[in-house]
Tab-separated table of C-alpha atoms and ligand atoms in Angstrom:
chain	number	residue	atom	x	y	z
A	178	MET	CA	-36.442	-6.344	23.776
A	179	GLU	CA	-33.285	-7.409	21.975
A	180	LYS	CA	-31.569	-10.310	23.755
A	181	PRO	CA	-27.977	-9.661	24.908
A	182	THR	CA	-25.201	-11.664	23.259
A	183	VAL	CA	-22.687	-13.768	25.195
A	184	ARG	CA	-19.472	-14.384	23.266
A	185	ILE	CA	-17.855	-17.697	24.190
A	186	ALA	CA	-14.345	-19.112	23.998
A	187	LEU	CA	-14.080	-22.858	24.541
A	188	ILE	CA	-10.693	-24.274	25.545
A	189	GLY	CA	-10.498	-27.935	24.520
A	190	HIS	CA	-11.865	-29.854	21.569
A	191	ARG	CA	-11.699	-33.533	22.499
A	192	PHE	CA	-14.399	-35.531	24.304
A	193	MET	CA	-15.583	-32.734	26.613
A	194	GLY	CA	-15.014	-30.022	23.996
A	195	LYS	CA	-17.259	-31.940	21.626
A	196	LEU	CA	-19.984	-32.320	24.258
A	197	HIS	CA	-19.850	-28.652	25.229
A	198	SER	CA	-19.942	-27.560	21.568
A	199	HIS	CA	-22.933	-29.811	20.957
A	200	ALA	CA	-24.587	-28.389	24.085
A	201	TYR	CA	-24.141	-24.786	22.872
A	202	ASN	CA	-25.783	-25.724	19.608
A	203	MET	CA	-28.633	-27.475	21.432
A	204	VAL	CA	-29.327	-24.620	23.849
A	205	GLN	CA	-29.413	-22.103	21.004
A	206	GLN	CA	-31.694	-24.147	18.848
A	207	LEU	CA	-33.960	-25.947	21.305
A	208	MET	CA	-34.069	-24.175	24.648
A	209	ASP	CA	-35.573	-20.792	25.380
A	210	LEU	CA	-32.331	-19.008	26.226
A	211	PRO	CA	-32.484	-15.416	27.577
A	212	CYS	CA	-29.506	-14.458	25.390
A	213	ARG	CA	-28.001	-15.031	22.001
A	214	ILE	CA	-24.668	-16.790	21.953
A	215	GLU	CA	-21.722	-16.418	19.667
A	216	LEU	CA	-19.462	-19.456	19.333
A	217	ALA	CA	-16.484	-17.137	18.972
A	218	VAL	CA	-13.244	-19.093	19.442
A	219	LEU	CA	-12.353	-22.759	19.876
A	220	CYS	CA	-8.884	-23.369	21.370
A	221	GLY	CA	-6.633	-26.408	21.254
A	222	ARG	CA	-3.071	-27.533	20.660
A	223	ASP	CA	-3.369	-29.731	17.577
A	224	PRO	CA	-4.053	-27.324	14.675
A	225	VAL	CA	-5.340	-29.975	12.281
A	226	ALA	CA	-7.821	-31.609	14.680
A	227	LEU	CA	-8.765	-28.136	15.929
A	228	LYS	CA	-9.613	-26.875	12.447
A	229	SER	CA	-11.804	-29.823	11.696
A	230	ALA	CA	-13.597	-29.478	15.073
A	231	GLN	CA	-14.081	-25.757	14.461
A	232	ASN	CA	-15.725	-26.386	11.121
A	233	ALA	CA	-17.842	-29.307	12.267
A	234	TRP	CA	-19.232	-27.626	15.381
A	235	GLY	CA	-19.706	-24.080	14.095
A	236	TRP	CA	-17.004	-22.057	15.870
A	237	ARG	CA	-16.165	-18.780	14.124
A	238	GLU	CA	-12.419	-18.916	14.832
A	239	ALA	CA	-9.832	-21.417	16.014
A	240	SER	CA	-6.728	-20.597	18.042
A	241	THR	CA	-3.793	-22.486	19.523
A	242	ASP	CA	-3.072	-19.636	21.958
A	243	TRP	CA	-5.560	-19.723	24.850
A	244	ARG	CA	-3.660	-16.972	26.714
A	245	ALA	CA	-4.303	-14.491	23.921
A	246	VAL	CA	-7.911	-15.609	23.608
A	247	VAL	CA	-8.881	-15.181	27.281
A	248	ALA	CA	-7.407	-11.648	27.184
A	249	ARG	CA	-9.547	-10.530	24.233
A	250	ASN	CA	-12.134	-7.798	24.706
A	251	ASP	CA	-14.578	-9.508	22.375
A	252	ILE	CA	-14.911	-12.577	24.631
A	253	ASP	CA	-17.366	-12.566	27.571
A	254	ALA	CA	-17.180	-16.107	28.854
A	255	VAL	CA	-14.558	-18.858	28.906
A	256	ASP	CA	-15.413	-22.561	29.032
A	257	ILE	CA	-12.574	-24.861	30.155
A	258	ALA	CA	-12.789	-28.438	28.869
A	259	VAL	CA	-9.208	-29.712	29.168
A	260	PRO	CA	-7.476	-32.064	31.661
A	261	GLY	CA	-7.271	-30.944	35.299
A	262	ASN	CA	-3.640	-29.832	35.375
A	263	ALA	CA	-4.504	-26.841	33.143
A	264	HIS	CA	-7.717	-25.740	34.904
A	265	ALA	CA	-6.242	-23.357	37.483
A	266	GLU	CA	-3.966	-21.447	35.136
A	267	ILE	CA	-6.658	-20.920	32.512
A	268	ALA	CA	-9.428	-20.091	34.997
A	269	LEU	CA	-7.289	-17.602	36.930
A	270	ALA	CA	-6.224	-15.860	33.727
A	271	ALA	CA	-9.805	-15.727	32.426
A	272	LEU	CA	-11.155	-14.330	35.711
A	273	ALA	CA	-8.339	-11.775	35.829
A	274	HIS	CA	-9.479	-10.604	32.398
A	275	GLY	CA	-13.063	-10.237	33.633
A	276	LYS	CA	-14.569	-13.318	31.987
A	277	HIS	CA	-17.315	-15.580	33.310
A	278	VAL	CA	-15.914	-19.108	33.667
A	279	LEU	CA	-17.314	-22.610	33.349
A	280	CYS	CA	-14.720	-25.240	34.293
A	281	GLU	CA	-14.922	-29.001	33.809
A	282	LYS	CA	-14.760	-31.263	36.854
A	283	PRO	CA	-12.902	-31.879	39.054
A	284	LEU	CA	-12.273	-28.175	39.625
A	285	ALA	CA	-8.521	-28.660	40.104
A	286	ASN	CA	-5.890	-31.291	40.745
A	287	THR	CA	-4.927	-29.903	44.166
A	288	LEU	CA	-6.724	-28.294	47.067
A	289	GLY	CA	-4.416	-25.275	46.802
A	290	ASP	CA	-5.376	-24.662	43.179
A	291	ALA	CA	-9.071	-25.147	43.951
A	292	GLN	CA	-8.821	-22.626	46.797
A	293	ALA	CA	-7.085	-20.074	44.563
A	294	MET	CA	-9.770	-20.540	41.905
A	295	ALA	CA	-12.652	-20.198	44.382
A	296	ASP	CA	-11.055	-17.079	45.917
A	297	ALA	CA	-10.481	-15.473	42.518
A	298	ALA	CA	-14.018	-16.279	41.393
A	299	GLU	CA	-15.485	-14.851	44.586
A	300	ALA	CA	-13.484	-11.622	44.184
A	301	SER	CA	-14.305	-11.293	40.480
A	302	GLY	CA	-18.072	-10.919	40.716
A	303	LYS	CA	-18.292	-13.032	37.548
A	304	VAL	CA	-20.437	-16.155	37.141
A	305	ASP	CA	-18.350	-19.237	37.897
A	306	MET	CA	-19.526	-22.806	37.536
A	307	VAL	CA	-17.954	-26.253	37.798
A	308	GLY	CA	-19.149	-28.932	35.391
A	309	PHE	CA	-20.786	-31.552	37.579
A	310	ASN	CA	-23.288	-32.162	34.809
A	311	TYR	CA	-25.132	-35.089	36.386
A	312	ARG	CA	-26.805	-32.758	38.868
A	313	ARG	CA	-28.838	-31.700	35.877
A	314	ALA	CA	-30.263	-35.030	34.821
A	315	PRO	CA	-34.023	-34.457	35.201
A	316	ALA	CA	-34.387	-37.500	37.483
A	317	VAL	CA	-31.639	-36.220	39.799
A	318	VAL	CA	-33.289	-32.798	40.148
A	319	LEU	CA	-36.564	-34.611	40.808
A	320	ALA	CA	-34.806	-36.594	43.572
A	321	ARG	CA	-33.727	-33.318	45.123
A	322	HIS	CA	-37.285	-31.981	44.991
A	323	LEU	CA	-38.588	-35.116	46.727
A	324	ILE	CA	-35.952	-34.795	49.452
A	325	GLU	CA	-36.614	-31.056	49.876
A	326	GLU	CA	-40.346	-31.761	50.192
A	327	GLY	CA	-39.489	-34.098	53.082
A	328	LEU	CA	-40.800	-37.203	51.304
A	329	LEU	CA	-37.806	-39.258	52.445
A	330	GLY	CA	-38.127	-37.986	56.014
A	331	LYS	CA	-35.064	-38.117	58.219
A	332	LEU	CA	-32.131	-39.301	56.116
A	333	PHE	CA	-30.116	-42.284	57.342
A	334	GLN	CA	-27.888	-43.607	54.608
A	335	VAL	CA	-26.484	-42.821	51.166
A	336	ARG	CA	-24.799	-45.324	48.870
A	337	GLY	CA	-23.010	-44.185	45.719
A	338	THR	CA	-21.050	-46.081	43.116
A	339	TYR	CA	-19.532	-45.080	39.794
A	340	LEU	CA	-18.602	-48.174	37.824
A	341	GLN	CA	-16.747	-48.360	34.507
A	342	ASP	CA	-14.622	-51.172	33.045
A	343	TRP	CA	-12.554	-49.640	30.248
A	344	ALA	CA	-9.223	-50.130	32.096
A	345	VAL	CA	-9.551	-53.861	32.809
A	346	ASP	CA	-7.420	-54.814	29.789
A	347	PRO	CA	-3.738	-54.304	30.767
A	348	GLN	CA	-3.027	-53.425	27.127
A	349	VAL	CA	-5.072	-50.211	27.410
A	350	PRO	CA	-2.297	-47.678	26.913
A	351	LEU	CA	-0.964	-45.168	29.403
A	352	THR	CA	-3.082	-42.173	28.393
A	353	TRP	CA	-3.259	-39.015	30.503
A	354	ARG	CA	-5.979	-40.428	32.732
A	355	PHE	CA	-3.345	-42.730	34.294
A	356	ASP	CA	-0.923	-39.859	34.905
A	357	ARG	CA	-1.184	-38.045	38.250
A	358	ALA	CA	0.663	-34.983	36.924
A	359	ILE	CA	-2.112	-34.416	34.384
A	360	ALA	CA	-5.234	-35.991	35.891
A	361	GLY	CA	-4.542	-35.387	39.602
A	362	SER	CA	-5.843	-38.836	40.515
A	363	GLY	CA	-7.574	-41.781	38.856
A	364	SER	CA	-11.084	-43.049	39.488
A	365	LEU	CA	-11.199	-40.767	42.546
A	366	GLY	CA	-11.006	-37.448	40.692
A	367	ASP	CA	-12.517	-38.612	37.435
A	368	LEU	CA	-15.483	-40.640	38.674
A	369	LEU	CA	-15.971	-40.435	42.428
A	370	THR	CA	-16.127	-36.622	42.305
A	371	HIS	CA	-19.431	-36.934	40.398
A	372	VAL	CA	-20.798	-39.112	43.221
A	373	LEU	CA	-19.443	-36.799	45.916
A	374	ASP	CA	-21.004	-33.790	44.233
A	375	MET	CA	-24.358	-35.533	43.777
A	376	THR	CA	-24.250	-36.553	47.437
A	377	ARG	CA	-23.523	-32.972	48.528
A	378	TYR	CA	-26.400	-31.822	46.288
A	379	LEU	CA	-28.942	-34.342	47.584
A	380	VAL	CA	-27.848	-35.151	51.121
A	381	GLY	CA	-25.336	-32.700	52.619
A	382	GLU	CA	-21.734	-32.045	53.567
A	383	PHE	CA	-19.112	-34.671	54.376
A	384	GLU	CA	-17.697	-34.753	57.910
A	385	GLN	CA	-15.389	-37.766	57.952
A	386	VAL	CA	-13.940	-40.308	55.499
A	387	THR	CA	-12.043	-43.598	55.648
A	388	ALA	CA	-10.786	-44.808	52.273
A	389	VAL	CA	-8.955	-47.552	50.433
A	390	SER	CA	-7.437	-47.094	46.963
A	391	HIS	CA	-5.670	-49.573	44.763
A	392	THR	CA	-3.933	-49.736	41.386
A	393	PHE	CA	-4.474	-53.129	39.765
A	394	VAL	CA	-2.311	-52.561	36.665
A	395	SER	CA	0.789	-50.568	37.515
A	396	GLN	CA	2.576	-50.702	34.140
A	397	ARG	CA	0.895	-49.964	30.829
A	398	PRO	CA	2.133	-49.726	27.267
A	399	LEU	CA	2.935	-46.204	26.150
A	400	PRO	CA	0.584	-44.954	23.429
A	401	ALA	CA	2.073	-45.052	19.941
A	402	ASN	CA	2.019	-41.253	19.781
A	403	PHE	CA	3.086	-40.757	23.414
A	404	SER	CA	3.513	-37.099	24.284
A	405	GLY	CA	2.688	-37.240	27.979
A	406	ALA	CA	-0.717	-35.780	27.215
A	407	GLY	CA	-2.723	-38.268	25.188
A	408	LEU	CA	-6.449	-37.684	25.268
A	409	GLY	CA	-9.217	-40.147	25.950
A	410	HIS	CA	-9.323	-43.775	26.998
A	411	ALA	CA	-8.452	-45.497	23.778
A	412	GLY	CA	-5.479	-45.032	21.519
A	413	GLN	CA	-2.964	-47.441	20.139
A	414	ALA	CA	-0.209	-48.943	22.230
A	415	ALA	CA	3.427	-48.651	21.142
A	416	ALA	CA	5.141	-52.003	20.582
A	417	ASP	CA	7.186	-52.598	23.716
A	418	ALA	CA	7.643	-49.452	25.765
A	419	PHE	CA	5.864	-49.376	29.142
A	420	GLY	CA	5.272	-46.629	31.667
A	421	SER	CA	4.028	-46.504	35.263
A	422	VAL	CA	0.474	-45.803	36.351
A	423	ASP	CA	0.538	-43.536	39.408
A	424	VAL	CA	-3.194	-43.085	40.014
A	425	ASP	CA	-5.895	-45.195	41.665
A	426	ASP	CA	-7.826	-47.731	39.582
A	427	VAL	CA	-10.384	-48.080	42.374
A	428	THR	CA	-11.250	-46.038	45.456
A	429	ALA	CA	-13.739	-47.089	48.133
A	430	VAL	CA	-14.905	-44.858	50.992
A	431	LEU	CA	-16.851	-45.075	54.232
A	432	ALA	CA	-18.138	-41.671	55.305
A	433	LYS	CA	-20.071	-39.746	57.908
A	434	LEU	CA	-22.090	-36.782	56.686
A	435	GLN	CA	-23.886	-33.965	58.450
A	436	GLY	CA	-27.014	-34.930	60.348
A	437	GLY	CA	-25.613	-38.355	61.233
A	438	VAL	CA	-26.007	-39.749	57.696
A	439	VAL	CA	-23.701	-42.689	56.916
A	440	GLY	CA	-22.320	-43.078	53.383
A	441	VAL	CA	-20.659	-45.868	51.414
A	442	PHE	CA	-19.021	-44.987	48.086
A	443	GLU	CA	-16.962	-46.648	45.366
A	444	ALA	CA	-15.506	-45.601	42.023
A	445	THR	CA	-13.668	-47.942	39.707
A	446	ARG	CA	-12.529	-48.443	36.127
A	447	PHE	CA	-12.333	-52.185	36.773
A	448	ALA	CA	-16.009	-53.120	37.316
A	449	THR	CA	-16.176	-55.674	34.509
A	450	GLY	CA	-19.482	-55.373	32.698
A	451	PHE	CA	-20.289	-51.794	33.688
A	452	LYS	CA	-19.736	-48.999	31.170
A	453	ASN	CA	-20.942	-45.815	32.830
A	454	ALA	CA	-23.018	-46.754	35.850
A	455	LEU	CA	-23.344	-43.970	38.395
A	456	CYS	CA	-25.803	-45.221	41.006
A	457	LEU	CA	-26.973	-43.330	44.039
A	458	GLU	CA	-29.391	-44.517	46.707
A	459	VAL	CA	-30.662	-42.446	49.630
A	460	HIS	CA	-32.685	-43.923	52.501
A	461	GLY	CA	-34.797	-42.051	55.035
A	462	ASP	CA	-37.469	-43.002	57.570
A	463	ARG	CA	-40.318	-42.074	55.186
A	464	GLY	CA	-38.875	-43.370	51.934
A	465	ALA	CA	-35.957	-43.881	49.603
A	466	ILE	CA	-34.736	-42.966	46.120
A	467	ARG	CA	-32.486	-44.815	43.703
A	468	PHE	CA	-30.869	-43.382	40.542
A	469	ASP	CA	-28.825	-45.202	37.899
A	470	LEU	CA	-27.191	-43.174	35.129
A	471	GLU	CA	-27.480	-46.106	32.714
A	472	ARG	CA	-31.282	-45.618	33.079
A	473	MET	CA	-31.030	-41.879	33.492
A	474	ASN	CA	-34.644	-41.008	32.626
A	475	GLU	CA	-35.945	-42.962	35.591
A	476	LEU	CA	-36.050	-42.346	39.323
A	477	ASP	CA	-36.982	-45.185	41.653
A	478	TYR	CA	-38.944	-43.914	44.645
A	479	TYR	CA	-40.110	-45.881	47.659
A	480	ALA	CA	-42.641	-44.408	50.064
A	481	VAL	CA	-43.215	-46.018	53.454
A	482	GLU	CA	-46.986	-46.599	53.452
A	483	THR	CA	-48.100	-48.103	56.736
A	484	ALA	CA	-51.678	-48.630	55.539
A	485	THR	CA	-50.683	-51.168	52.885
A	486	PRO	CA	-47.486	-52.798	54.151
A	487	THR	CA	-47.823	-55.880	51.973
A	488	ARG	CA	-48.081	-53.818	48.771
A	489	GLN	CA	-45.155	-51.537	49.258
A	490	GLY	CA	-42.346	-51.413	46.774
A	491	PHE	CA	-40.160	-49.096	44.741
A	492	ARG	CA	-42.093	-47.315	42.012
A	493	ARG	CA	-40.391	-46.237	38.817
A	494	ILE	CA	-41.010	-42.597	37.920
A	495	LEU	CA	-40.258	-41.888	34.279
A	496	ALA	CA	-39.010	-38.317	34.659
A	497	THR	CA	-40.098	-37.154	31.206
A	498	HIS	CA	-43.343	-35.282	31.886
A	499	PRO	CA	-43.138	-31.595	30.838
A	500	ASP	CA	-43.529	-30.735	34.545
A	501	HIS	CA	-40.388	-32.632	35.390
A	502	PRO	CA	-37.230	-30.507	35.657
A	503	TYR	CA	-35.994	-29.207	32.258
A	504	MET	CA	-38.337	-31.500	30.281
A	505	GLN	CA	-40.418	-28.623	28.895
A	506	TYR	CA	-37.515	-28.013	26.465
A	507	TRP	CA	-37.471	-31.509	25.009
A	508	TRP	CA	-39.896	-34.062	23.667
A	509	PRO	CA	-43.412	-35.316	24.427
A	510	GLU	CA	-43.756	-37.402	27.592
A	511	GLY	CA	-41.936	-40.734	27.453
A	512	HIS	CA	-39.563	-39.601	24.703
A	513	ILE	CA	-36.381	-40.003	26.640
A	514	VAL	CA	-33.320	-37.744	26.774
A	515	GLY	CA	-29.632	-38.690	26.980
A	516	TYR	CA	-26.187	-37.972	28.444
A	517	ASP	CA	-25.675	-34.884	26.294
A	518	VAL	CA	-28.686	-32.979	27.629
A	519	THR	CA	-27.112	-32.832	31.094
A	520	PHE	CA	-24.469	-30.586	29.480
A	521	ALA	CA	-27.122	-28.533	27.711
A	522	HIS	CA	-28.903	-27.958	31.046
A	523	GLU	CA	-25.629	-26.984	32.701
A	524	ILE	CA	-24.763	-24.504	29.951
A	525	TYR	CA	-28.320	-23.160	29.846
A	526	ASP	CA	-28.164	-22.396	33.583
A	527	TRP	CA	-24.680	-20.858	33.350
A	528	LEU	CA	-25.662	-18.565	30.460
A	529	SER	CA	-28.966	-17.627	32.121
A	530	ALA	CA	-27.110	-16.715	35.328
A	531	ILE	CA	-24.678	-14.576	33.306
A	532	VAL	CA	-27.536	-12.640	31.704
A	533	ARG	CA	-29.322	-12.169	35.027
A	534	SER	CA	-26.125	-11.461	37.029
A	535	GLU	CA	-27.022	-14.264	39.424
A	536	ARG	CA	-24.982	-16.987	41.051
A	537	VAL	CA	-25.342	-20.547	39.810
A	538	ALA	CA	-24.582	-23.894	41.455
A	539	PRO	CA	-22.374	-25.844	41.481
A	540	ASP	CA	-19.925	-22.938	41.569
A	541	PHE	CA	-16.182	-22.880	42.288
A	542	MET	CA	-16.936	-22.948	46.020
A	543	ASP	CA	-18.778	-26.241	45.466
A	544	GLY	CA	-15.799	-27.421	43.419
A	545	LEU	CA	-13.510	-26.477	46.318
A	546	ARG	CA	-15.666	-28.294	48.895
A	547	CYS	CA	-15.660	-31.387	46.689
A	548	GLN	CA	-11.889	-31.095	46.309
A	549	ALA	CA	-11.534	-30.961	50.106
A	550	VAL	CA	-13.359	-34.307	50.304
A	551	VAL	CA	-11.117	-35.698	47.525
A	552	ASP	CA	-8.057	-34.520	49.441
A	553	ALA	CA	-9.302	-36.130	52.654
A	554	ILE	CA	-10.030	-39.402	50.810
A	555	ALA	CA	-6.563	-39.407	49.217
A	556	THR	CA	-4.914	-38.784	52.604
A	557	SER	CA	-6.981	-41.489	54.246
A	558	ALA	CA	-6.142	-44.035	51.541
A	559	ARG	CA	-2.445	-43.138	51.583
A	560	ASP	CA	-1.944	-43.084	55.361
A	561	GLY	CA	-4.495	-45.691	56.392
A	562	VAL	CA	-6.273	-43.266	58.718
A	563	THR	CA	-9.714	-41.749	59.140
A	564	VAL	CA	-9.767	-38.059	58.153
A	565	ARG	CA	-12.185	-35.450	59.518
A	566	LEU	CA	-13.153	-32.512	57.336
B	684	SOE	C1	-14.492	-41.075	32.324
B	684	SOE	O1	-14.577	-42.243	31.628
B	684	SOE	C2	-15.655	-40.156	32.039
B	684	SOE	O2	-15.619	-39.749	30.714
B	684	SOE	C3	-15.594	-38.975	32.991
B	684	SOE	O3	-14.423	-38.227	32.776
B	684	SOE	C4	-16.806	-38.115	32.818
B	684	SOE	O4	-16.792	-37.083	33.771
B	684	SOE	C5	-18.041	-38.957	32.999
B	684	SOE	O5	-19.153	-38.170	32.697
B	684	SOE	C6	-18.036	-40.155	32.086
B	684	SOE	O6	-16.850	-40.865	32.267
């Protein structure tokens, strides 16, 4: 039978736009997709950079008018890969025009926007997904299988950190990631949301949070080409003009989760020496798991073995066997995969759900639940109180 075709419009052509474009090419060429895809339109604001991205990544058309694009009858699905302040408007318009929507994380910059998006998605009957891509690292899915099989027993504690260090230098310019109006928050929305989502995926819902946030560098040089919407971490600083940072550089959280699980979490752009270290540890009465994104093909697993107490220890599972989640699509055992495949897996699952008219997780409701935790953390840090969800 002829495979159906899904015609995609991608909004955004910077870091995330590049990853998503690469992922579409990978899923078409290397994974056994139940549909054909058409890379129909790539949208962005800078016509020159847009044109070159369009040509390099294989998009049929380029457009600087996303509103017109999401209204087109020859588009089935809209992929949103722009900063958070634009998510709600684009997603709501796309859903109103009957499109399936994939939206980058965090779902929105405010709880109100996230709620409106989840409500609209629910009412639309379309396939909505939020881009918490790390759920789809093979080792993370394996961790979930181990927990579902009961191999960790009754869960006690979860410990999650997301450590980067690109903001340590006070000369790093004031790009959009330091601007609350565009990014919503700092390390909280950008980094901790990945940890919160992975915790919800592996352990369960949050019930209570107590948080501390801090901004270490409150003034930064304006980028040379400052427009209020620079993209990415880097960029050149202008000579002597400075602007204020109004987001958190670090956020730390103590939490209670369902089932009496206690959690400790931290996200920071100031962890000197760490580039992209998302680590999650879960402890139960029968065992434990430990994941580190900087060694993303591996899952550390500890099983409590009373027969041989002196020989117990964490074992390293290289999650690359074809039986491991998603690995059938890639290379022979031991031939590791990278950051980009988590996006390919996400897009593969979104497109497959579209073809089969099924729901897929994490959806906008998951994005909303995560946003509720973000909101509670922000309130706790601001007011110095414990917040119940
Ligand atoms: C920030 O540095 C960032 O690029 C996040 O925005 C991404 O979500 C994460 O995957 C890597 O780090």
